[in-house]
Coordinates of C-alpha atoms in Angstrom, one line a residue:
M1 CA 0.0 0.0 0.0
W2 CA 2.8 2.4 0.9
S3 CA 4.7 1.7 -2.3
R4 CA 1.5 2.5 -4.3
E5 CA 1.1 5.8 -2.5
V6 CA 4.7 6.6 -3.3
E7 CA 4.2 5.7 -6.9
A8 CA 1.0 7.8 -7.0
A9 CA 2.8 10.7 -5.4
A10 CA 5.7 10.5 -7.8
G11 CA 3.3 10.3 -10.7
L12 CA 1.4 13.3 -9.5
G13 CA 4.7 15.2 -8.9
Q14 CA 5.7 14.5 -12.4
I15 CA 2.4 15.9 -13.7
N16 CA 2.9 19.0 -11.6
M17 CA 6.5 19.4 -13.0
E18 CA 5.1 19.2 -16.5
A19 CA 2.8 22.1 -15.7
I20 CA 5.8 24.3 -15.2
F21 CA 6.6 26.4 -18.4
H22 CA 10.3 25.8 -19.4
E23 CA 11.9 27.0 -22.6
R24 CA 15.1 25.2 -23.6
Q25 CA 18.1 26.9 -25.1
E26 CA 17.9 27.8 -28.8
G27 CA 20.9 29.5 -30.2
S28 CA 21.9 32.5 -28.0
L29 CA 18.3 33.5 -27.1
C30 CA 18.9 32.9 -23.4
A31 CA 17.5 36.4 -22.5
Q32 CA 14.2 35.5 -24.2
H33 CA 14.1 32.1 -22.4
C34 CA 14.9 33.8 -19.1
L35 CA 12.0 36.3 -19.5
N36 CA 9.5 33.7 -20.6
N37 CA 10.5 31.2 -17.9
L38 CA 10.1 34.0 -15.4
L39 CA 6.7 35.0 -16.6
Q40 CA 5.7 31.4 -17.3
G41 CA 4.6 31.9 -20.9
E42 CA 5.6 32.9 -24.4
Y43 CA 5.5 36.6 -23.6
F44 CA 8.5 37.8 -25.6
S45 CA 9.9 37.0 -29.0
P46 CA 13.3 37.9 -30.5
V47 CA 11.6 40.5 -32.7
E48 CA 10.0 42.2 -29.7
L49 CA 13.3 42.2 -27.8
S50 CA 15.1 43.5 -30.8
S51 CA 12.7 46.4 -31.0
I52 CA 13.4 47.3 -27.4
A53 CA 17.1 47.2 -28.1
Q54 CA 16.8 49.4 -31.1
Q55 CA 14.7 51.9 -29.1
L56 CA 17.5 51.9 -26.4
D57 CA 20.1 52.5 -29.1
E58 CA 18.2 55.4 -30.5
E59 CA 17.8 57.0 -27.0
E60 CA 21.6 56.6 -26.5
R61 CA 22.2 58.2 -29.9
I62 CA 20.1 61.2 -29.0
R63 CA 21.9 61.7 -25.8
M64 CA 25.3 61.5 -27.6
A65 CA 24.1 64.0 -30.2
E66 CA 23.4 66.6 -27.5
G67 CA 27.2 67.0 -27.3
G68 CA 27.3 67.9 -31.0
V69 CA 26.9 65.7 -34.0
S70 CA 30.3 66.8 -35.3
S71 CA 32.1 65.8 -32.2
E72 CA 34.6 63.0 -32.2
E73 CA 32.6 61.1 -29.5
Y74 CA 29.5 61.1 -31.6
R75 CA 31.2 59.8 -34.7
T76 CA 32.9 57.1 -32.7
F77 CA 29.5 56.1 -31.2
L78 CA 27.9 55.8 -34.6
Q79 CA 30.7 53.5 -35.8
Q80 CA 30.5 51.1 -32.8
P81 CA 28.0 48.2 -32.9
S82 CA 25.0 48.1 -30.6
G83 CA 25.7 47.4 -27.0
N84 CA 22.1 46.2 -26.4
M85 CA 22.0 43.3 -28.8
D86 CA 24.1 41.4 -31.4
D87 CA 23.5 39.1 -34.3
S88 CA 23.7 35.9 -32.1
G89 CA 20.6 36.9 -30.2
Y90 CA 22.2 38.3 -27.1
F91 CA 20.4 41.1 -25.2
S92 CA 21.7 43.4 -22.5
I93 CA 20.4 43.9 -19.0
Q94 CA 18.9 47.2 -20.2
V95 CA 16.7 45.3 -22.7
I96 CA 15.6 42.8 -20.0
S97 CA 14.9 45.6 -17.5
N98 CA 12.8 47.6 -20.0
A99 CA 10.9 44.4 -21.0
L100 CA 10.0 43.8 -17.4
K101 CA 8.8 47.4 -16.9
V102 CA 5.9 46.6 -19.2
W103 CA 4.6 44.3 -16.4
G104 CA 5.5 46.6 -13.6
L105 CA 8.5 44.6 -12.5
E106 CA 11.9 46.1 -11.4
L107 CA 15.4 44.6 -11.1
I108 CA 17.6 45.2 -8.1
L109 CA 21.2 44.0 -7.8
F110 CA 21.2 41.3 -5.2
N111 CA 24.7 42.0 -3.8
S112 CA 24.4 45.7 -3.8
P113 CA 24.9 47.5 -0.5
E114 CA 21.4 49.0 -0.7
Y115 CA 19.7 45.6 -0.9
Q116 CA 22.0 44.0 1.6
R117 CA 21.1 46.6 4.1
L118 CA 17.5 45.5 3.9
G119 CA 18.4 42.1 5.3
I120 CA 15.8 40.2 3.3
D121 CA 16.0 36.5 3.4
P122 CA 16.2 35.1 -0.2
I123 CA 13.4 32.6 0.7
N124 CA 11.0 35.5 1.1
E125 CA 11.6 36.8 -2.4
R126 CA 9.7 35.6 -5.5
S127 CA 12.3 35.3 -8.2
F128 CA 15.9 36.0 -9.3
I129 CA 17.6 36.6 -12.6
C130 CA 21.1 35.4 -12.9
N131 CA 23.7 36.5 -15.5
Y132 CA 27.2 35.3 -16.3
K133 CA 28.9 36.8 -19.3
E134 CA 26.3 36.4 -22.0
H135 CA 24.0 33.8 -20.4
W136 CA 20.8 34.6 -18.5
F137 CA 18.5 32.3 -16.5
T138 CA 15.7 32.5 -14.0
V139 CA 15.3 31.1 -10.5
R140 CA 11.7 31.4 -9.4
K141 CA 9.3 30.3 -6.6
L142 CA 6.2 28.5 -7.8
G143 CA 3.7 27.7 -5.1
K144 CA 5.8 26.9 -2.1
Q145 CA 8.9 25.6 -3.8
W146 CA 11.9 27.0 -5.7
F147 CA 13.0 26.0 -9.2
N148 CA 16.0 26.6 -11.3
L149 CA 14.6 27.4 -14.7
N150 CA 17.9 27.5 -16.6
S151 CA 17.3 27.0 -20.3
L152 CA 20.4 24.9 -20.5
L153 CA 18.7 22.2 -18.5
M154 CA 16.4 19.5 -19.9
G155 CA 13.7 20.6 -17.4
P156 CA 13.1 22.5 -14.2
E157 CA 15.3 21.7 -11.3
L158 CA 13.8 21.6 -7.8
I159 CA 15.7 23.7 -5.2
S160 CA 15.0 23.2 -1.5
D161 CA 14.6 26.2 0.8
T162 CA 17.7 25.3 2.8
Y163 CA 19.7 25.0 -0.4
L164 CA 18.6 28.3 -2.0
A165 CA 20.9 30.5 -0.1
L166 CA 23.9 28.2 -0.7
F167 CA 22.9 28.0 -4.4
L168 CA 22.9 31.8 -4.8
A169 CA 26.2 32.1 -2.8
Q170 CA 27.8 29.6 -5.1
L171 CA 26.7 31.5 -8.2
Q172 CA 28.2 34.7 -6.8
Q173 CA 31.5 32.9 -6.2
E174 CA 31.5 31.7 -9.8
G175 CA 31.1 35.3 -11.0
Y176 CA 27.4 35.6 -11.6
S177 CA 25.5 38.8 -11.3
I178 CA 22.2 38.2 -9.5
F179 CA 19.2 40.5 -9.7
V180 CA 16.1 40.4 -7.5
V181 CA 12.8 40.8 -9.4
K182 CA 10.5 43.1 -7.4
G183 CA 6.8 43.4 -8.2
D184 CA 3.8 41.1 -8.7
L185 CA 4.4 38.5 -11.3
P186 CA 1.5 37.6 -13.6
D187 CA -0.6 34.6 -12.5
C188 CA 0.2 31.2 -14.0
E189 CA -1.2 27.7 -13.8
A190 CA 1.9 26.2 -12.3
D191 CA 1.9 28.6 -9.4
Q192 CA -1.7 27.9 -8.6
L193 CA -1.3 24.1 -8.9
L194 CA 1.9 24.0 -6.7
Q195 CA 0.1 26.1 -4.0
M196 CA -1.9 22.9 -3.3
I197 CA 0.5 20.1 -4.0
Q198 CA 4.2 20.0 -3.7
V199 CA 6.4 18.1 -6.2
Q200 CA 9.1 15.5 -5.6
Q201 CA 12.1 15.2 -8.0
M202 CA 13.9 11.9 -7.8
Q203 CA 16.7 12.9 -10.3
R204 CA 18.3 16.1 -11.2
P205 CA 17.6 17.1 -14.9
K206 CA 20.6 16.8 -17.1
L207 CA 22.2 19.6 -19.2
I208 CA 21.2 19.8 -22.9
G209 CA 23.5 17.5 -24.8
E210 CA 24.8 15.8 -21.7
E211 CA 22.6 12.7 -22.2
T212 CA 23.7 12.4 -25.9
A213 CA 27.3 12.8 -25.0
Q214 CA 27.0 10.2 -22.2
S215 CA 25.4 7.6 -24.6
R216 CA 28.1 8.4 -27.1
D217 CA 30.8 7.8 -24.5
D218 CA 29.1 4.5 -23.5
R219 CA 29.2 3.4 -27.0
G220 CA 32.8 4.4 -27.3
Q221 CA 33.9 2.4 -24.3
K222 CA 35.4 -1.0 -25.2
T223 CA 36.3 -4.0 -23.2
D224 CA 40.0 -4.9 -22.6
L225 CA 39.7 -7.6 -25.2
E226 CA 38.4 -5.3 -27.8
Q227 CA 41.1 -2.7 -27.1
A228 CA 43.7 -5.5 -27.4
L229 CA 42.3 -6.6 -30.7
D230 CA 42.3 -3.0 -31.9
V231 CA 46.0 -2.7 -31.0
N232 CA 46.9 -5.9 -32.7
H233 CA 44.7 -5.3 -35.7
P234 CA 44.2 -1.5 -36.1
Y235 CA 41.4 -0.4 -38.4
D236 CA 42.8 0.7 -41.7
G237 CA 39.7 0.8 -43.8
T238 CA 39.9 -2.9 -44.7
G239 CA 38.4 -4.3 -41.5
M240 CA 35.5 -5.9 -43.3
L241 CA 37.9 -7.5 -45.8
D242 CA 40.1 -8.8 -43.0
E243 CA 37.1 -10.2 -41.2
D244 CA 35.9 -12.0 -44.4
E245 CA 39.4 -13.4 -45.0
E246 CA 39.6 -14.6 -41.4
N247 CA 36.3 -16.4 -41.7
F248 CA 37.4 -17.9 -45.0
Q249 CA 40.7 -19.2 -43.4
R250 CA 38.7 -20.6 -40.5
A251 CA 36.4 -22.4 -42.8
L252 CA 39.4 -23.9 -44.7
A253 CA 41.0 -25.1 -41.5
L254 CA 37.7 -26.8 -40.4
S255 CA 37.4 -28.3 -43.9
K256 CA 41.0 -29.6 -43.8
Q257 CA 40.4 -31.0 -40.3
E258 CA 37.3 -32.9 -41.6
I259 CA 39.3 -34.2 -44.6
D260 CA 42.1 -35.5 -42.3
M261 CA 39.5 -37.2 -40.1
E262 CA 37.9 -38.8 -43.2
D263 CA 41.3 -39.9 -44.4
E264 CA 42.1 -41.5 -41.0
E265 CA 38.7 -43.2 -41.0
A266 CA 39.3 -44.4 -44.6
D267 CA 42.7 -45.8 -43.7
L268 CA 41.2 -47.6 -40.7
R269 CA 38.4 -49.1 -42.8
R270 CA 41.0 -50.2 -45.4
A271 CA 43.2 -51.9 -42.8
I272 CA 40.1 -53.7 -41.3
Q273 CA 39.1 -54.7 -44.8
L274 CA 42.6 -56.1 -45.7
S275 CA 42.7 -57.9 -42.4
M276 CA 39.3 -59.5 -43.2
Q277 CA 40.5 -60.4 -46.6
G278 CA 43.6 -62.0 -45.1
G279 CA 41.4 -64.1 -42.9
H280 CA 39.3 -65.1 -45.9
R281 CA 42.4 -66.1 -47.8
S282 CA 43.7 -68.3 -45.0
E283 CA 40.3 -70.0 -44.7
F284 CA 40.2 -70.4 -48.5
S285 CA 43.7 -72.0 -48.5
D286 CA 42.7 -74.4 -45.7
S287 CA 39.6 -75.5 -47.7
V288 CA 41.7 -76.0 -50.8
S289 CA 44.3 -78.1 -49.0
Q290 CA 41.6 -80.3 -47.7
N291 CA 39.8 -80.9 -51.0
T292 CA 42.7 -81.0 -53.4
P293 CA 45.4 -83.8 -53.4
H294 CA 49.0 -82.4 -53.1
S295 CA 52.4 -83.9 -52.9
S296 CA 53.9 -84.5 -49.5
G297 CA 56.0 -81.4 -50.0
I298 CA 53.0 -79.2 -50.5
S299 CA 51.0 -80.6 -47.6
Q300 CA 54.0 -80.2 -45.3
S301 CA 54.4 -76.6 -46.4
E302 CA 51.0 -75.8 -44.9
S303 CA 52.5 -76.1 -41.5
L304 CA 55.9 -74.7 -42.2
S305 CA 56.9 -71.6 -40.5
S306 CA 58.5 -68.7 -42.2
E307 CA 62.0 -69.5 -40.8
E308 CA 61.7 -73.1 -42.0
L309 CA 60.5 -72.0 -45.4
R310 CA 63.5 -69.6 -45.7
R311 CA 65.9 -72.5 -44.9
R312 CA 64.4 -74.8 -47.5
R313 CA 64.6 -72.1 -50.1
Q314 CA 68.3 -71.6 -49.3
T315 CA 68.8 -75.4 -49.5
Y316 CA 67.0 -75.4 -52.9
F317 CA 69.2 -72.7 -54.3
E318 CA 72.3 -74.4 -53.1
K319 CA 71.2 -77.7 -54.6
Q320 CA 70.3 -76.1 -57.9
Q321 CA 73.7 -74.4 -58.0
Q322 CA 75.4 -77.8 -57.5
Q323 CA 73.4 -79.4 -60.2
S324 CA 74.2 -76.7 -62.6
Q325 CA 77.9 -77.2 -61.9
Q326 CA 77.5 -81.0 -62.4
G327 CA 75.4 -80.5 -65.6
Q328 CA 72.5 -82.4 -64.2
T329 CA 68.8 -81.5 -64.7
P330 CA 66.9 -80.8 -61.6
D331 CA 64.1 -83.1 -60.7
L332 CA 60.6 -81.4 -60.7
H333 CA 59.5 -83.5 -57.7
D334 CA 62.2 -82.0 -55.6
K335 CA 60.9 -78.4 -56.2
P336 CA 60.0 -76.8 -52.9
T337 CA 56.7 -75.1 -52.2
T338 CA 56.6 -71.4 -53.1
S339 CA 54.5 -68.7 -51.4
S340 CA 51.8 -69.2 -54.0
N341 CA 51.7 -72.9 -53.3
A342 CA 51.3 -72.0 -49.6
L343 CA 48.2 -70.1 -50.4
G344 CA 46.8 -73.1 -52.2
T345 CA 46.8 -71.7 -55.8
D346 CA 47.6 -73.8 -58.9
P347 CA 51.2 -73.3 -60.1
E348 CA 50.0 -73.3 -63.7

């Protein structure tokens, strides 16, 4: 039950956060975003702010002309670019101040001696405008809570009451100029809604581009193995070709391994077959010796060992050599059994 209430409160807080008007940064139009986030609506456009800047330039020109249009100061003033705006979209504090006068609002420097003597607690104010170099942003109280409405953020940032003074002090240390907005701000939906229900923010909004940069860094991070492979095989534009060749070589190795295994199996089968054929031959010779009449020499050769057969061959060769010397013809009946006779084959 408690978790459901937390989820419901978080969901309701998200809805209330979405009710806050927040313009994100576009180009260098931070002064426009600062004013619209302060007033919680699209109250000013670049054209309207440019018109205010041109009006200020004209007022300054008239004041400079009072000293004489032929003076060196006046000619120098005409040659200088506008100090109230530029082509990038930047607008000066004078433009912002004149724009707020339309709504009866006034800017007072926060760290000025006049304001510091008042001893006003920042929590009791309604809004601040902060400037550093050429960037402007608003810190405003909506309902009973403070929000940083910086256009460089992805969304409004919740600031607690205890942290507000520290936040402003930190900005001052970083070189920001802080202005207190005095006067009654126009009514807005977010202020009315947050008067009834406070919001809860679980995570601080990221800066614009921070999430994209983080995802890019995550994609750029590689494991130690991938980095080692990159060192051994740096990418030179032929990575895909090297990968295809590597796959081809791997396939050749597997194919060769399969062929070697098949050759070994074939040799094994051939050896088994020859062994079986040798067994059949011995059986066949036994059957022939039993059914076919042979001389006593042939029958005895069946049981002769290889050593005995070698000795008989040697005796036969010696005997034949003696007969050739004596001029006698060898007797066919004395011819010993050959290897073919031992297998039971017909000599003819």
